[in-house]
PDB file of C-alpha atoms in Angstrom:
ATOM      1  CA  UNK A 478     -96.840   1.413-108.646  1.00  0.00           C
ATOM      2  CA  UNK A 479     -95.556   3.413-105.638  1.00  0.00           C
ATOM      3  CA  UNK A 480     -98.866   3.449-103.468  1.00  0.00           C
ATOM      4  CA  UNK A 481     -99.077   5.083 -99.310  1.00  0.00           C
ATOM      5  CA  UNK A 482     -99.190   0.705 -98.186  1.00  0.00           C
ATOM      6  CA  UNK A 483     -96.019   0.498-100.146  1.00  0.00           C
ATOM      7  CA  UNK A 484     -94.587   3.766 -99.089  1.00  0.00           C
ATOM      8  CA  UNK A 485     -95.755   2.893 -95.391  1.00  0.00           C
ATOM      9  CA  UNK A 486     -94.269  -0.929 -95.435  1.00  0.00           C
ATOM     10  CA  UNK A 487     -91.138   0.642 -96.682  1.00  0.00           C
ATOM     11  CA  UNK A 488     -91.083   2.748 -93.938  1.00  0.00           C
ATOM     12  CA  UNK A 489     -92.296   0.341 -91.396  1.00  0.00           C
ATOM     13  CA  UNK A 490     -89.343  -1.671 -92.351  1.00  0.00           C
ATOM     14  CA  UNK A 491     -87.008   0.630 -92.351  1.00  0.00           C
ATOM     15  CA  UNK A 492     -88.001   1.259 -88.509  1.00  0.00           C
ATOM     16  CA  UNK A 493     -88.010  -1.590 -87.497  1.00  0.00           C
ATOM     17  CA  UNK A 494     -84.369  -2.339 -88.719  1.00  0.00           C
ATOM     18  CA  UNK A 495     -82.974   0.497 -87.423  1.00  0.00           C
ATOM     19  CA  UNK A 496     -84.811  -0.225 -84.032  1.00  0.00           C
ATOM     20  CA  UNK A 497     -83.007  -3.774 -83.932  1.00  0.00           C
ATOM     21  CA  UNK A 498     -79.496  -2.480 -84.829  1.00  0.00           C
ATOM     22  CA  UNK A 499     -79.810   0.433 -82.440  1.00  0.00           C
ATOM     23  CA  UNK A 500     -81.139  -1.934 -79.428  1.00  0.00           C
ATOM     24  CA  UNK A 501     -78.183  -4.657 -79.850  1.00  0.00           C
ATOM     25  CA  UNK A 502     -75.619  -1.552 -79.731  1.00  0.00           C
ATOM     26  CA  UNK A 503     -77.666   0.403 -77.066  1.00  0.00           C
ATOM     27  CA  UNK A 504     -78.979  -2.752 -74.298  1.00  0.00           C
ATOM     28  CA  UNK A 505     -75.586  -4.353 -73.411  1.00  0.00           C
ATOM     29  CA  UNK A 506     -74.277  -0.342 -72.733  1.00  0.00           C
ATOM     30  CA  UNK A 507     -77.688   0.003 -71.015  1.00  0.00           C
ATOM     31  CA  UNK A 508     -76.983  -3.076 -68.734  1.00  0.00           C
ATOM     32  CA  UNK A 509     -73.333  -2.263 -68.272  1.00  0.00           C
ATOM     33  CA  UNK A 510     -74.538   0.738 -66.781  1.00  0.00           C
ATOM     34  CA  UNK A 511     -76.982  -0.375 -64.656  1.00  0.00           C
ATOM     35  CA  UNK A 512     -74.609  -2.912 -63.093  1.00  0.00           C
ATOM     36  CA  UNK A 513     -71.707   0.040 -62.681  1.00  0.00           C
ATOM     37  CA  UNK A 514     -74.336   2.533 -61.074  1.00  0.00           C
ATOM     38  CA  UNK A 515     -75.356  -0.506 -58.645  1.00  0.00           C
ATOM     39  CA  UNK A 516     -71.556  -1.088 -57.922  1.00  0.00           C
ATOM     40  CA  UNK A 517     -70.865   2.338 -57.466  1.00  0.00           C
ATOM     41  CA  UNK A 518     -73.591   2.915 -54.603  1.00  0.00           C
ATOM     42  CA  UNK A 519     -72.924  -0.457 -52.726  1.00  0.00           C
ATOM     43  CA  UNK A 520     -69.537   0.759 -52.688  1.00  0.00           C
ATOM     44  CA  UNK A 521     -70.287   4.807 -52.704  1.00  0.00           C
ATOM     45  CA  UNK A 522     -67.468   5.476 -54.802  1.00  0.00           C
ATOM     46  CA  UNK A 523     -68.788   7.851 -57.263  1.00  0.00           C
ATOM     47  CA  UNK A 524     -65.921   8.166 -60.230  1.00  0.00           C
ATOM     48  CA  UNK A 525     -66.945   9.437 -63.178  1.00  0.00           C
ATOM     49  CA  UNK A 526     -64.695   7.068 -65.081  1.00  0.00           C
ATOM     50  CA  UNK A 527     -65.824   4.117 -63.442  1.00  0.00           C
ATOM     51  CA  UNK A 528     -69.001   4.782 -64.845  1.00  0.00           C
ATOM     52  CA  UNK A 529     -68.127   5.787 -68.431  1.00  0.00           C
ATOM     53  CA  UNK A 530     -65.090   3.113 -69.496  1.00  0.00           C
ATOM     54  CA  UNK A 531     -66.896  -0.323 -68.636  1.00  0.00           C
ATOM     55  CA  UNK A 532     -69.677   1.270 -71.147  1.00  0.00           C
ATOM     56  CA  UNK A 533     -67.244   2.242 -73.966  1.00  0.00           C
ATOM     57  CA  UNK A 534     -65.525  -1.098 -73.457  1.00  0.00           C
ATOM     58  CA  UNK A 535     -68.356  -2.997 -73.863  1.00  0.00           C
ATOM     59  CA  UNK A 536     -70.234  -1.117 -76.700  1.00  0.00           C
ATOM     60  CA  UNK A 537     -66.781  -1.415 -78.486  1.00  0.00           C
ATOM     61  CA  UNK A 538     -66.964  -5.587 -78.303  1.00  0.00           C
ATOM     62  CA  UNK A 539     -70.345  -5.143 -79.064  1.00  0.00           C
ATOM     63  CA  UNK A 540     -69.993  -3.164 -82.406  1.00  0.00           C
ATOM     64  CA  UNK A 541     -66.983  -6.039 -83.443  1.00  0.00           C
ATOM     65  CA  UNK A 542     -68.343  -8.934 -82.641  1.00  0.00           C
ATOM     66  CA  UNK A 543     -71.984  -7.893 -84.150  1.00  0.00           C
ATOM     67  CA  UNK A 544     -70.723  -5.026 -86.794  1.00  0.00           C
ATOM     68  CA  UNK A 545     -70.601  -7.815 -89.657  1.00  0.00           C
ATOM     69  CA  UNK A 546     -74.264  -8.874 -88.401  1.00  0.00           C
ATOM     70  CA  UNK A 547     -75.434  -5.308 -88.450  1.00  0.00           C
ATOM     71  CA  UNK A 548     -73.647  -4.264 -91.971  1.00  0.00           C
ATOM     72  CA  UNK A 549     -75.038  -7.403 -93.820  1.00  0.00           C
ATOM     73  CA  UNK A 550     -78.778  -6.125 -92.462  1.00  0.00           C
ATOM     74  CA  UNK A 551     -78.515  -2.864 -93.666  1.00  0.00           C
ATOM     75  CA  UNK A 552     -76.570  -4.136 -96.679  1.00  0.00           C
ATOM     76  CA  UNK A 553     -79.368  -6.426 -97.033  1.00  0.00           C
ATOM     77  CA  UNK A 554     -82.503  -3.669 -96.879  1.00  0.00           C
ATOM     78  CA  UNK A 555     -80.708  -1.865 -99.462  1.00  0.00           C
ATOM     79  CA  UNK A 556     -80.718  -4.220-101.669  1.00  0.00           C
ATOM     80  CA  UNK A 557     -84.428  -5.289-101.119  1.00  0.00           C
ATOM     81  CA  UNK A 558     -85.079  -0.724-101.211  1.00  0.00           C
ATOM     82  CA  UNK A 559     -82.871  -0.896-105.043  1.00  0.00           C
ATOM     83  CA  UNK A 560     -84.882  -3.963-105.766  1.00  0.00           C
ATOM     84  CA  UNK A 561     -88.511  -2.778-105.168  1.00  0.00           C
ATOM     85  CA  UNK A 562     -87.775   0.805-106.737  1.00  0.00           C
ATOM     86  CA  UNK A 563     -87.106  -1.017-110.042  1.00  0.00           C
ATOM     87  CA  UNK A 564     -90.280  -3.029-109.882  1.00  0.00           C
ATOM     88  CA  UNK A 565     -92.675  -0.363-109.017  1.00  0.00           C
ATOM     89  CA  UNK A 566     -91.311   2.193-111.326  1.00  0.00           C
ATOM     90  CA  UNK A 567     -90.920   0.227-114.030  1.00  0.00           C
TER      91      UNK A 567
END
């Protein structure tokens, strides 16, 4: 039976996984970033595409080399969502 601790661990779970999979896409951008903007004032050149390419390079490699990783998880709570549904309603 659905109850609000069920409802809520669903939920909680749901965060949670979508907190991980956001934060391995968003930190190395975040980093990337950080080491452009420090770049870019040591050397005071302040080009807007020096600051935006590194970032889409790098979130790119990020999303192939961890995309499988990341699909499998959410393929994975699915599952586990379809799976408790059919216990607790029936």
């Amino acid at each position: 039976m659905m109850t609000m601790d069920v409802a809520g661990d669903i939920i909680a779970q749901g965060l949670k996984l979508v907190l991980i999979i956001s934060a391995v896409a968003i930190v190395p951008s975040l980093i990337t970033g950080l080491m452009v903007s420090i770049f870019q004032a040591t050397t005071q050149i302040n080009e807007q595409t020096l600051s935006f390419l590194p970032r889409l390079v790098v979130t790119l490699l990020v999303l192939v080399f961890a995309g499988k990783w990341m699909l499998t998880q959410l393929v994975d709570f699915t599952r586990l969502i379809f799976e408790q549904a059919a216990r607790l309603v029936g």
